[in-house]
PDB file of C-alpha atoms in Angstrom:
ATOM      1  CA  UNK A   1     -13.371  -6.989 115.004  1.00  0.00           C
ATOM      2  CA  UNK A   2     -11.326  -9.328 113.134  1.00  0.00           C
ATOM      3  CA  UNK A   3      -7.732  -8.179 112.058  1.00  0.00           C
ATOM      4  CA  UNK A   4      -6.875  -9.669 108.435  1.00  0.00           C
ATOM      5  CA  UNK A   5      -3.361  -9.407 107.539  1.00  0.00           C
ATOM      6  CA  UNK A   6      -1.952  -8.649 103.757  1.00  0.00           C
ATOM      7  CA  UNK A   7      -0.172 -11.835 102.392  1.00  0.00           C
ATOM      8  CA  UNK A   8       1.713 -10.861  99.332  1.00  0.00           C
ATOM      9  CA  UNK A   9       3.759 -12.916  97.022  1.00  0.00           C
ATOM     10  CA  UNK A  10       6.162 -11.494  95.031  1.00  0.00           C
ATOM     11  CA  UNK A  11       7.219 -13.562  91.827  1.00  0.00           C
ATOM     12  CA  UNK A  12      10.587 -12.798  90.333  1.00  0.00           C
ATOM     13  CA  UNK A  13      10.594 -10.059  87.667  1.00  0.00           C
ATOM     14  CA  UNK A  14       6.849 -10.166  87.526  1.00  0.00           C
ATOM     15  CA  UNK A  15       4.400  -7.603  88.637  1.00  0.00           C
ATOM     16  CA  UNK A  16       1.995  -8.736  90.948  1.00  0.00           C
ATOM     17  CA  UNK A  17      -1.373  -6.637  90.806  1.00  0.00           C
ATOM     18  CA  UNK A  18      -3.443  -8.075  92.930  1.00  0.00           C
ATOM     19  CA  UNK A  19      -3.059  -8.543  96.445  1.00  0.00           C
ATOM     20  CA  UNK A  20      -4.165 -11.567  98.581  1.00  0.00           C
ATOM     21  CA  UNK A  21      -6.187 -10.457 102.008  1.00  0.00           C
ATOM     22  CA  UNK A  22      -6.107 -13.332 104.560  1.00  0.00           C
ATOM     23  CA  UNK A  23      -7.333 -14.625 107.801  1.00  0.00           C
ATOM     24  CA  UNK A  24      -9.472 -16.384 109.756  1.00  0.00           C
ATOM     25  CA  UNK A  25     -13.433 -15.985 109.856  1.00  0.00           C
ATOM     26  CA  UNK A  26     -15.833 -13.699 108.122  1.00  0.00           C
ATOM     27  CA  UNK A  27     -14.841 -10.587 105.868  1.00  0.00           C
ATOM     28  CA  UNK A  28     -14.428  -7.639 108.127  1.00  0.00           C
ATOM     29  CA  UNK A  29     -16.223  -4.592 107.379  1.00  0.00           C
ATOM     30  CA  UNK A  30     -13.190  -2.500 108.109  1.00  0.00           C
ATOM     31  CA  UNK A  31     -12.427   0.323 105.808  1.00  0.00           C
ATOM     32  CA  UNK A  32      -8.675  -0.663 106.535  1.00  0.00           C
ATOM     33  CA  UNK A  33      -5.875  -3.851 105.906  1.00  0.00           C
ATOM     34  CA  UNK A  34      -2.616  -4.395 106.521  1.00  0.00           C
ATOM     35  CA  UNK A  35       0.864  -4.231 104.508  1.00  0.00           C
ATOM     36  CA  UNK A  36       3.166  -6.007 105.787  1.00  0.00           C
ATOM     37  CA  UNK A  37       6.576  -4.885 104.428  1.00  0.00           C
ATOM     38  CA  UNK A  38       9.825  -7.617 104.298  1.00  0.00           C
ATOM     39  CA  UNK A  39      12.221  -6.861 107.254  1.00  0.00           C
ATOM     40  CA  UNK A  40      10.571  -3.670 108.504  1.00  0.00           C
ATOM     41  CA  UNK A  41       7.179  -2.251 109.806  1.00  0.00           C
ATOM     42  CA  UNK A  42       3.477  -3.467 109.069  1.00  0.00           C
ATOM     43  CA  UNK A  43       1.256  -0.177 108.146  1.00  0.00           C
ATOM     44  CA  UNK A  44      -2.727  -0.166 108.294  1.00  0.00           C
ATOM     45  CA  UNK A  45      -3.992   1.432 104.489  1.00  0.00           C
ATOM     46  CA  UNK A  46      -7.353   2.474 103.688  1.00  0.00           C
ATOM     47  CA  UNK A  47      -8.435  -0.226 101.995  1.00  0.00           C
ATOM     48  CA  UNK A  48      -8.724   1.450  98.680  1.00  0.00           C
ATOM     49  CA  UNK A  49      -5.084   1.342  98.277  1.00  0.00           C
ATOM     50  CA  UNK A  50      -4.064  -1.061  95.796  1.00  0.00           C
ATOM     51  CA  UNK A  51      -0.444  -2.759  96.541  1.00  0.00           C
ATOM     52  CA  UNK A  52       1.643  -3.883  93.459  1.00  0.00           C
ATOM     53  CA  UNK A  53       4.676  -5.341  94.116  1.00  0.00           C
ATOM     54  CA  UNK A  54       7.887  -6.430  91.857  1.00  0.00           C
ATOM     55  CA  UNK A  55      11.702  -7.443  93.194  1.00  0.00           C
ATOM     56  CA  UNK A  56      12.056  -5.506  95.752  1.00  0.00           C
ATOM     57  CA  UNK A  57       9.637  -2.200  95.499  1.00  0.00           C
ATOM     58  CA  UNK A  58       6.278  -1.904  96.748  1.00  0.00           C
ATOM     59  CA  UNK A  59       3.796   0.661  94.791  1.00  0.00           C
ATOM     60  CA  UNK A  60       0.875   1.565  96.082  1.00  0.00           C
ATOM     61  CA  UNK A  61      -1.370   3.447  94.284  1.00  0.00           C
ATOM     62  CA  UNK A  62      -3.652   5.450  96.175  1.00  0.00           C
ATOM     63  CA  UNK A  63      -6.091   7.400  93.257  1.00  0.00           C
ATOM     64  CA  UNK A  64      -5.928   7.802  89.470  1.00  0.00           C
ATOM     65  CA  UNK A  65      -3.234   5.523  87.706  1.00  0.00           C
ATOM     66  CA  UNK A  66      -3.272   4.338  84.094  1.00  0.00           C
ATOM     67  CA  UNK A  67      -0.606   1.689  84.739  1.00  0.00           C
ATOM     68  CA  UNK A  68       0.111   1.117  88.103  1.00  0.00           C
ATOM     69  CA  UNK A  69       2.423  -1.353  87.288  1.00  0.00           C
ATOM     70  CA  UNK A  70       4.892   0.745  85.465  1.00  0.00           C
ATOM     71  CA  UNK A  71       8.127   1.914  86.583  1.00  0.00           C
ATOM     72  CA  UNK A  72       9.070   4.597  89.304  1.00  0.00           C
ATOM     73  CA  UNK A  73       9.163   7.270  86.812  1.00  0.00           C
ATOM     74  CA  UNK A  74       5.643   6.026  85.479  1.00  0.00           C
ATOM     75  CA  UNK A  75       3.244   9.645  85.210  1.00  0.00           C
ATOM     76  CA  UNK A  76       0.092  10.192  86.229  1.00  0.00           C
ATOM     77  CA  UNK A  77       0.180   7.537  88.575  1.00  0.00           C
ATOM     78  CA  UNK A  78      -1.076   8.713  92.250  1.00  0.00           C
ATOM     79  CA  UNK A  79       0.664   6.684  95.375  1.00  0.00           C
ATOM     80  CA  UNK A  80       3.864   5.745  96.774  1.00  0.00           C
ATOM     81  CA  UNK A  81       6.875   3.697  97.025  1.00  0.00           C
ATOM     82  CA  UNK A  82       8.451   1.404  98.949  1.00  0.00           C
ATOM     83  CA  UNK A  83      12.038   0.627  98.132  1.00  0.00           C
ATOM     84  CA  UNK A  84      14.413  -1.797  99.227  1.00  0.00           C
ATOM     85  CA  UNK A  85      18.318  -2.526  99.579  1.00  0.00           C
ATOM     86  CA  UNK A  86      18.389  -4.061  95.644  1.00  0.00           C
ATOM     87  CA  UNK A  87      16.829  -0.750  94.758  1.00  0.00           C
ATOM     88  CA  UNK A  88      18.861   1.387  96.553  1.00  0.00           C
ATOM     89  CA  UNK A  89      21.986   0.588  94.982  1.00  0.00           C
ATOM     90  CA  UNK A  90      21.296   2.817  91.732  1.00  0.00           C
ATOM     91  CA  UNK A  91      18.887   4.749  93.430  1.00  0.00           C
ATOM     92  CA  UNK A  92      21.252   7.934  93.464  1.00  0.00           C
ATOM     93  CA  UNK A  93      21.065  10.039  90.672  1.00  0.00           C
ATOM     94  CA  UNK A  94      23.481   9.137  88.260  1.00  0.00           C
ATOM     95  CA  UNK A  95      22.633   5.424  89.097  1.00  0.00           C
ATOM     96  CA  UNK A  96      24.782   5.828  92.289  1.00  0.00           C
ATOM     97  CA  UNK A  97      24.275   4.296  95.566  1.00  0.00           C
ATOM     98  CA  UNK A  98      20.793   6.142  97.444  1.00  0.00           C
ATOM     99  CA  UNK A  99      22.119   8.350 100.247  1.00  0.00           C
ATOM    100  CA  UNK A 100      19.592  10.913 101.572  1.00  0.00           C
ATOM    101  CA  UNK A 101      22.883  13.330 102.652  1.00  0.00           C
ATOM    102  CA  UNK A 102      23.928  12.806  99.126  1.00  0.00           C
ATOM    103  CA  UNK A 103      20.520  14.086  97.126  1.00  0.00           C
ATOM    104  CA  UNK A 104      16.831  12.737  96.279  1.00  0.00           C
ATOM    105  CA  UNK A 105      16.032   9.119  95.346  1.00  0.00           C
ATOM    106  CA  UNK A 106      16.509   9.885  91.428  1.00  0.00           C
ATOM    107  CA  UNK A 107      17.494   6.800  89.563  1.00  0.00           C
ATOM    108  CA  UNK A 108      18.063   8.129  86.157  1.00  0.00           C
ATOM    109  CA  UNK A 109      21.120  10.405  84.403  1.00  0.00           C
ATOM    110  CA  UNK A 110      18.934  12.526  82.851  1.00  0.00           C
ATOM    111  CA  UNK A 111      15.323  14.517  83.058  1.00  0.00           C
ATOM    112  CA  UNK A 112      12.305  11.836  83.984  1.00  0.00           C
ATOM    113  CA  UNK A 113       8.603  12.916  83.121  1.00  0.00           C
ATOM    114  CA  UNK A 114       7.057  15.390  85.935  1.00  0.00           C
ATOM    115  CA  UNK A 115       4.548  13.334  87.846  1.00  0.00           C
ATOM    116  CA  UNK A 116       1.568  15.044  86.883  1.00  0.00           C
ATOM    117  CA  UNK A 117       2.447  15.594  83.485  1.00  0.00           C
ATOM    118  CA  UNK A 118       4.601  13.154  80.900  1.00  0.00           C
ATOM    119  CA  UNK A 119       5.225  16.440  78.829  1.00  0.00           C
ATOM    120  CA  UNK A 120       7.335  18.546  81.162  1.00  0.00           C
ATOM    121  CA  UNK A 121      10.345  17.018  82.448  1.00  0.00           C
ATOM    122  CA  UNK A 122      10.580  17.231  86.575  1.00  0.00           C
ATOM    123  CA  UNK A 123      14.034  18.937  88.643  1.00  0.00           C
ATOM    124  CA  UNK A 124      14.556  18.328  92.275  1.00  0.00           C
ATOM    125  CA  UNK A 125      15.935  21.108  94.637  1.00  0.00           C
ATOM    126  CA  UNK A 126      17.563  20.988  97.377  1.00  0.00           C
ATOM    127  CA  UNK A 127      16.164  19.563 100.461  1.00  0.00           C
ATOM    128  CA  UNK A 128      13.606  22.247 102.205  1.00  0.00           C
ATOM    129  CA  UNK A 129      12.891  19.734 105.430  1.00  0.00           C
ATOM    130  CA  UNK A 130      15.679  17.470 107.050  1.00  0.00           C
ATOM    131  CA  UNK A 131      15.016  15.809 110.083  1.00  0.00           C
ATOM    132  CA  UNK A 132      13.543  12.145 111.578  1.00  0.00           C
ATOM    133  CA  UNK A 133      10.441  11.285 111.840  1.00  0.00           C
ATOM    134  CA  UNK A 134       8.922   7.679 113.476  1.00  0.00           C
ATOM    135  CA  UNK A 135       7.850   4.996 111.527  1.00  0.00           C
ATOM    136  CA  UNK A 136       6.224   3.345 114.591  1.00  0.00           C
ATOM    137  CA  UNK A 137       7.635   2.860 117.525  1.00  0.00           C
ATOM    138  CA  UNK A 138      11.197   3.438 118.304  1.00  0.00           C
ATOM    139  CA  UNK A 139      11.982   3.265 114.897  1.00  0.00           C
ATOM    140  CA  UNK A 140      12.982   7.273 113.524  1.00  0.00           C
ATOM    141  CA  UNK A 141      13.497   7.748 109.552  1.00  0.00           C
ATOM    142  CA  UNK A 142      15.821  10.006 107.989  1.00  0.00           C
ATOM    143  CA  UNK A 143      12.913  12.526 106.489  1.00  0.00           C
ATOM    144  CA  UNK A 144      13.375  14.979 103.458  1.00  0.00           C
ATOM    145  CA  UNK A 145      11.303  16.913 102.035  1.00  0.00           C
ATOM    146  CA  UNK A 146      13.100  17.803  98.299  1.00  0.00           C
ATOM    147  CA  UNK A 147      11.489  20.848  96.261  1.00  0.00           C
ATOM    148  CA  UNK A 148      10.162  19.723  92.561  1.00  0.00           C
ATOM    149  CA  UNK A 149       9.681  21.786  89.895  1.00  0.00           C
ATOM    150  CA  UNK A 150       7.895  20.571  86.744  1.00  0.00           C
ATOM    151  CA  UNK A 151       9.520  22.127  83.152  1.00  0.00           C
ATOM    152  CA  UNK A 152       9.179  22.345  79.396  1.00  0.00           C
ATOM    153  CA  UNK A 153      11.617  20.279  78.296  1.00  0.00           C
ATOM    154  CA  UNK A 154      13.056  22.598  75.468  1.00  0.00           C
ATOM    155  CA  UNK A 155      14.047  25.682  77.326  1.00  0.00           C
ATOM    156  CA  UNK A 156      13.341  24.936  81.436  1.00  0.00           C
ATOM    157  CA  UNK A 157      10.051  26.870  81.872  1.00  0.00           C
ATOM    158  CA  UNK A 158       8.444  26.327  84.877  1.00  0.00           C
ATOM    159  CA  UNK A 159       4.995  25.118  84.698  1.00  0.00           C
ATOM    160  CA  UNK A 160       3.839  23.974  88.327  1.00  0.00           C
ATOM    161  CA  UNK A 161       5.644  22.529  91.519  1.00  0.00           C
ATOM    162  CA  UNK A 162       5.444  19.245  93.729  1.00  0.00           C
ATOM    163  CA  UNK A 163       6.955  17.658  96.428  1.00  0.00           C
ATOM    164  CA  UNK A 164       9.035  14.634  97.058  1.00  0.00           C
ATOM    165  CA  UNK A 165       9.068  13.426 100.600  1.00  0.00           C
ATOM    166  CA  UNK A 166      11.330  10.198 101.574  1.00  0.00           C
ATOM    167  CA  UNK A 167      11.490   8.700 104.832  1.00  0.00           C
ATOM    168  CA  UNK A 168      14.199   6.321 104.948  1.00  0.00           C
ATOM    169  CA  UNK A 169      15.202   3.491 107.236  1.00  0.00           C
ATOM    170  CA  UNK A 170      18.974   2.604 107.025  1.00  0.00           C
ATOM    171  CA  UNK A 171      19.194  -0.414 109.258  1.00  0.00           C
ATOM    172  CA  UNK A 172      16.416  -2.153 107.537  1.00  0.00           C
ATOM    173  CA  UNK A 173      17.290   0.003 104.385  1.00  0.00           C
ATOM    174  CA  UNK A 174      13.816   0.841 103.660  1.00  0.00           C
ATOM    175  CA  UNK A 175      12.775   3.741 101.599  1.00  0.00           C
ATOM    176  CA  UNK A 176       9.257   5.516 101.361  1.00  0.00           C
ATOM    177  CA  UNK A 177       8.897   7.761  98.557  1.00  0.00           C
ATOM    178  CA  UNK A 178       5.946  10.101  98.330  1.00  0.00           C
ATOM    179  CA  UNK A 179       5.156  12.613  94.914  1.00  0.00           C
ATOM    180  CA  UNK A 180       1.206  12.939  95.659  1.00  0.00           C
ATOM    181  CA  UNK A 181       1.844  14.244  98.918  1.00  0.00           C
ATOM    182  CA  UNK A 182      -0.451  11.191  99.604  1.00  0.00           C
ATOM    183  CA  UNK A 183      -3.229  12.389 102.474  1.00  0.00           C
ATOM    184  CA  UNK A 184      -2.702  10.395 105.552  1.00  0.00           C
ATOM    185  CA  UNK A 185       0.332   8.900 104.563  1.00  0.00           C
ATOM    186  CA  UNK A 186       2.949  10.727 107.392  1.00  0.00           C
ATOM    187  CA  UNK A 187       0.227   9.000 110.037  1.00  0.00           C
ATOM    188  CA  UNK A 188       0.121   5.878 108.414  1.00  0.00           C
ATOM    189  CA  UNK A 189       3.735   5.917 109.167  1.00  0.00           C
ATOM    190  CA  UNK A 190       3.648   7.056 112.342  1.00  0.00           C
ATOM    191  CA  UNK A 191       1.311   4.632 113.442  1.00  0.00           C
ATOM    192  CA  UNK A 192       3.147   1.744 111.806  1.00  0.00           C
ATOM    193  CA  UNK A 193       3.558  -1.651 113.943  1.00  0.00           C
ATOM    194  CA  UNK A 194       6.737  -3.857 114.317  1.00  0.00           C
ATOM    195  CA  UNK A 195       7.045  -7.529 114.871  1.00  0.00           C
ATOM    196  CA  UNK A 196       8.624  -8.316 118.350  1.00  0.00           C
TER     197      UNK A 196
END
C-alpha cells in the first residue's frame, strides 16, 4: 500500500480549510493520512479528521463543529490543537508567555465559553496529571492533564466537567491541546514519526 503524505499550505492570516493529499499513483484505500507538522513529528489521522490551518496553529477537528475555522476558544467545536512558538508567546493566561509549570494554555484575561456549551463560562484547575509522555520516538512531552469545570456565568454554578490535556514539546516548541478528550489521540502521538 501506497503511503500519501499531507501537503499543507498555509497562507498568511488566512484560514485554510481544505487540505491537499498528495503522492504518487492511485488513491489508497487507507482509512488513514498523514500530518506533517513544521519542525516536529508527522502523525497518521483517521482520515476523517479535517486539518485547518492559520499562522502558526493547526486545528483539527475530529466530529461535530459549526465553524471549524474559528478561534481557540471557538464552542462546540470537537478536535485539537496544534500550537506553535508565535502562539505561545500569549498563550499564558493573562496573555503571558505559555509555560506548562506556570498554568494551562489559556490565552485570554478573563472567562472563555466552556467547550461544550457557549453559555457557561469554563475554569481550569490545577494540574491532576504531570509527567512526559512520547511523541514518537525519543522525543518525551511535558504532559498535563488540567481539571475543567464548566459554570453559569452569573454566580459560578457548576454545570458539568472536562478535561484539558497538553503535551508540549519545548525544543521544537510544539503544543498539543486536547478538550474532547479526542479517542485515539494519546496513540496517535505515541506512534508519531520524525524526519531523520
Amino acid at each position: 500500500m501506497m503511503r500519501k503524505l499531507i501537503s499543507l499550505a498555509a497562507v498568511a492570516g488566512a484560514v485554510i480549510g481544505a487540505v491537499a493529499v498528495t503522492g504518487a499513483g492511485s488513491a489508497s484505500a487507507s482509512s488513514t493520512t498523514f500530518l506533517r507538522l513544521p519542525g516536529g513529528p508527522t502523525l497518521e489521522i483517521p482520515r476523517a479528521w479535517r486539518v485547518h490551518r492559520s499562522a502558526d496553529q493547526v486545528h483539527v477537528v475530529t466530529g461535530a463543529c459549526a465553524k471549524p475555522t474559528g478561534h481557540y476558544f471557538e464552542p462546540g467545536c470537537r478536535g485539537f490543537w496544534v500550537m506553535g512558538a508565535k502562539t505561545l508567546k500569549t498563550g499564558g493566561e493573562g496573555f503571558r508567555r505559555y509555560n506548562p509549570v506556570n498554568g494551562p494554555f489559556y490565552p485570554a484575561v478573563d472567562v472563555a465559553p466552556c467547550p461544550a456549551n457557549p453559555k457557561l463560562g469554563h475554569v481550569l484547575g490545577k494540574a491532576i496529571a504531570v509527567g512526559y509522555r512520547n511523541i514518537g520516538q525519543g522525543h518525551k512531552a511535558h504532559y498535563r492533564v488540567w481539571p475543567g469545570r464548566c459554570v453559569t456565568y452569573d454566580d459560578a454554578t457548576e454545570k458539568s466537567t472536562f478535561t484539558q490535556r497538553e503535551w508540549y514539546l519545548p525544543k521544537e516548541r510544539l503544543l498539543i491541546v486536547d478538550q474532547w478528550a479526542t479517542p485515539g489521540l494519546a496513540t496517535v502521538l505515541k506512534n508519531a514519526t520524525w524526519a531523520s
